[in-house]
Each structure stands twice: as structure tokens, then as C-alpha cells.
XYZ file of C-alpha atoms in Angstrom:
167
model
C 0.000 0.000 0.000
C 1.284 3.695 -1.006
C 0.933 6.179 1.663
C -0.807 9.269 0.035
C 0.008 12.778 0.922
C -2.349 15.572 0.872
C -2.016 18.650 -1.383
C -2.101 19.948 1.311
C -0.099 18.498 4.110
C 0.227 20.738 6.733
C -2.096 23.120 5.959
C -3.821 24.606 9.524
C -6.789 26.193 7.771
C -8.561 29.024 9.420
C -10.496 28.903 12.519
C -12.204 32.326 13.561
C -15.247 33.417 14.874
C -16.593 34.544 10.704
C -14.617 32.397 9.084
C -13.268 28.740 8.855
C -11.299 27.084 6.146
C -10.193 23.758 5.946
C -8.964 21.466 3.124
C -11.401 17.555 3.532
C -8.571 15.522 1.458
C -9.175 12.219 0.021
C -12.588 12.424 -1.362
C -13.413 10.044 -3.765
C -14.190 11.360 -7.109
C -15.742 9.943 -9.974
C -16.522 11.763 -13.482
C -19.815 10.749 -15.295
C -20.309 11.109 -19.119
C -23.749 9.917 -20.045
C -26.743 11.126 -21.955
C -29.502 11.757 -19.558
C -31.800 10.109 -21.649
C -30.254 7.262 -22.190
C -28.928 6.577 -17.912
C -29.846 3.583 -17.043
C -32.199 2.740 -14.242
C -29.225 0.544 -12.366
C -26.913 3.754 -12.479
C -26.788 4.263 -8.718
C -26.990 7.511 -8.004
C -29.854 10.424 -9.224
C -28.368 13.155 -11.273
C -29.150 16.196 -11.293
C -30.685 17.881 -14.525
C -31.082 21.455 -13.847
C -27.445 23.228 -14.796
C -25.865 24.478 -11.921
C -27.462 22.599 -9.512
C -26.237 19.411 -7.035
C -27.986 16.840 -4.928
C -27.241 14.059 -2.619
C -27.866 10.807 -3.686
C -27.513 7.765 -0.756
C -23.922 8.365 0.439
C -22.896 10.885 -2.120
C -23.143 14.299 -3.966
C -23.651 14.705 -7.744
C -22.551 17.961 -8.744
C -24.055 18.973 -13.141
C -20.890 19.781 -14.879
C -22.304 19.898 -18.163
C -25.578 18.811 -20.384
C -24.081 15.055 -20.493
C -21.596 14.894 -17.421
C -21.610 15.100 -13.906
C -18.837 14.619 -10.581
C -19.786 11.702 -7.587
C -18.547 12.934 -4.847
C -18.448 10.163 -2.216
C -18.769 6.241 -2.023
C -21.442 5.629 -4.542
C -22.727 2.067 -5.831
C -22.220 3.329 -9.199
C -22.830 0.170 -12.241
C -21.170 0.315 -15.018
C -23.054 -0.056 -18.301
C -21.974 1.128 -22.402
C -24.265 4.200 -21.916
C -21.947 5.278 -19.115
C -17.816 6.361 -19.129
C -16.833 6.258 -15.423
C -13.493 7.779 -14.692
C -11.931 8.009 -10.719
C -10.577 11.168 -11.244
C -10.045 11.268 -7.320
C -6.420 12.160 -6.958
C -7.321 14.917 -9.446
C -8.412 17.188 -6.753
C -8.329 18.489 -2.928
C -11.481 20.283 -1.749
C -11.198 23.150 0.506
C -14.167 23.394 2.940
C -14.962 27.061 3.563
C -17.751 28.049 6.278
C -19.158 30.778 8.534
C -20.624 34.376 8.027
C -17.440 35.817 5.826
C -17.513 32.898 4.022
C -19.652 34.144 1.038
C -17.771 37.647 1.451
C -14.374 35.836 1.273
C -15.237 33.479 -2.027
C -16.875 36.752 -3.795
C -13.785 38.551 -3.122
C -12.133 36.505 -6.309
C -14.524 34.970 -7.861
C -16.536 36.920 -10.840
C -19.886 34.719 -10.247
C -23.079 36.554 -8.318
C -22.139 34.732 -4.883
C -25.441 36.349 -3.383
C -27.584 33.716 -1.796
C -30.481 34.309 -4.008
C -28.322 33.134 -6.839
C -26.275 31.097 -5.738
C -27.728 29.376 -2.497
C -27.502 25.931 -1.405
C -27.718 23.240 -3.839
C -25.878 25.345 -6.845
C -22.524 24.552 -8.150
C -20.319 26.059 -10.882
C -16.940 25.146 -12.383
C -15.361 28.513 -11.990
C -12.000 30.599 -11.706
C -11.098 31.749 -7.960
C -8.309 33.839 -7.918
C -7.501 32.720 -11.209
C -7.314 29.177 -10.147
C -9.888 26.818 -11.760
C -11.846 25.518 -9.226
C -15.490 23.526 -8.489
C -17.751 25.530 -6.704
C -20.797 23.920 -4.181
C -22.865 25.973 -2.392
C -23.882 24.076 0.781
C -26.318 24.805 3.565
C -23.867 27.084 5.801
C -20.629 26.222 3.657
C -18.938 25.727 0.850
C -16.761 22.692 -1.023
C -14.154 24.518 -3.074
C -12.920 21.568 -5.611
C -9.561 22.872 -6.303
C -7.064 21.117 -8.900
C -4.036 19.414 -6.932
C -1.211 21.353 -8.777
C -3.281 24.639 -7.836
C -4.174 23.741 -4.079
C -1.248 25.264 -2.165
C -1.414 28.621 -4.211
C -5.216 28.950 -3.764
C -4.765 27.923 0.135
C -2.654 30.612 0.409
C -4.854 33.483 -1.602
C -7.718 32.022 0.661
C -5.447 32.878 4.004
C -4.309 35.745 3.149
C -7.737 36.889 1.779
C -8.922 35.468 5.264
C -7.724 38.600 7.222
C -10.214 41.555 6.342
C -12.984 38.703 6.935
């Protein structure tokens, strides 16, 4: 067995009274292509069909990417099928979990999407730049996931930080 180290490694994240931060490594991560029409019944998981939107299906979160592809987030009984391509794109990306009232404020501050909970409340997601990182954007009840490539995780930790201080 290969031990695995985090993008992240020794990252302490930010605990405040408006604001926490902290990376949730080792998520699994699976990419679904697949027409909508055509999913089969035995897929394992709902997807979501509305663009920009997630949901939680059993143990995990399925996050629209596009009109024919979608992210599993989680441990998901997922069957493979020729309608489906299933790629573990896991080790792809770290998520950063950021939470509290600056939270929104914080995101917003480099990121050129309407962050305003009206538009983007729980249940939306959007593959976006954040501080000119690419990144995987889920809105949550009183957080957010921020999917962040692996390459791209220590300089978008470090924005986030140093971000962190006016909030």
C-alpha cells in the first residue's frame, strides 16, 4: 500500500469566529459522461438535470458539470453499463471546505460569479476561476466545497489565508 500525501499536508486552515477554512482531502471522485436520456435505471446515483445545480444521492453528492456529465462525490454504488464512461478522477483534486458568516464575502472577493444567496444558495454549483485558479464551486447549507485542482491547491490555500484577514 502507497501512503498518500495531501495537497495539502500541513495546511492549519482558518479557525475564527466569521470564518473557517479547511482542506477535507481524500474524497473520492468519480466523473460521469452519459446522456440523460439514455442513464440507465441501475446507475446508482440520481443526477441532477437542472445546470448548476447538485444533490445528494444515498452516500454521495452529484454535482451537473455539463448537459451530459456530472462529478460523484463520495462512495457511490455506481454500475457500469456502455451508456456510461466512469473515470476516478479522485487524486485529481483536494477540496477546501470554507464556512461561517465571511464565508460568502471571502469566495466573492475573487470569484466573478453573483455569490449572493439568491443566486447562488444551497444546492448550486459552478466550475469557476477563484483567484484565477480553476476551481469547483458547491454551495452548501452554511458552507462551501471549493474543488480545487491538486497542482493549484497550495497557491489557492494561500490566496484564501491571506484573503482570510479583512474577513
Amino acid at each position: 500500500m502507497v501512503d498518500r500525501t495531501s495537497p495539502l499536508a500541513g495546511f492549519d486552515g482558518v479557525t475564527g469566529p466569521r470564518l473557517q477554512m479547511r482542506e477535507i482531502p481524500f474524497l473520492r471522485q468519480t466523473n460521469l459522461r452519459v446522456d440523460p436520456a439514455r442513464a440507465p435505471s441501475s446507475l446508482g446515483v440520481r443526477l441532477p438535470l437542472e445546470p448548476g445545480t447538485w444533490l445528494r444521492s444515498g452516500e454521495a453528492d452529484v454535482v451537473w458539470l455539463g448537459p451530459d456529465e456530472w462529478l460523484v462525490i463520495g462512495e457511490a454504488p455506481l454500475s457500469r453499463s456502455e451508456e456510461v464512461a466512469m473515470t476516478d478522477v479522485s487524486a485529481q483534486r483536494t477540496t477546501i471546505m470554507v464556512a461561517g458568516q465571511g464565508a460568502r464575502d471571502l469566495l466573492a472577493h475573487g470569484c466573478a460569479l453573483d455569490l449572493h444567496p439568491s443566486v447562488f444558495g444551497p444546492g448550486r454549483c459552478a466550475q469557476t476561476m477563484l483567484a484565477r485558479a480553476h476551481v469547483v464551486l458547491i454551495a452548501g447549507e452554511e458552507e462551501f466545497r471549493v474543488l480545487v485542482r491538486a497542482s493549484y491547491a497550495r497557491y489557492l490555500a494561500a490566496w484564501l489565508v491571506d484573503a482570510a484577514v479583512d474577513y
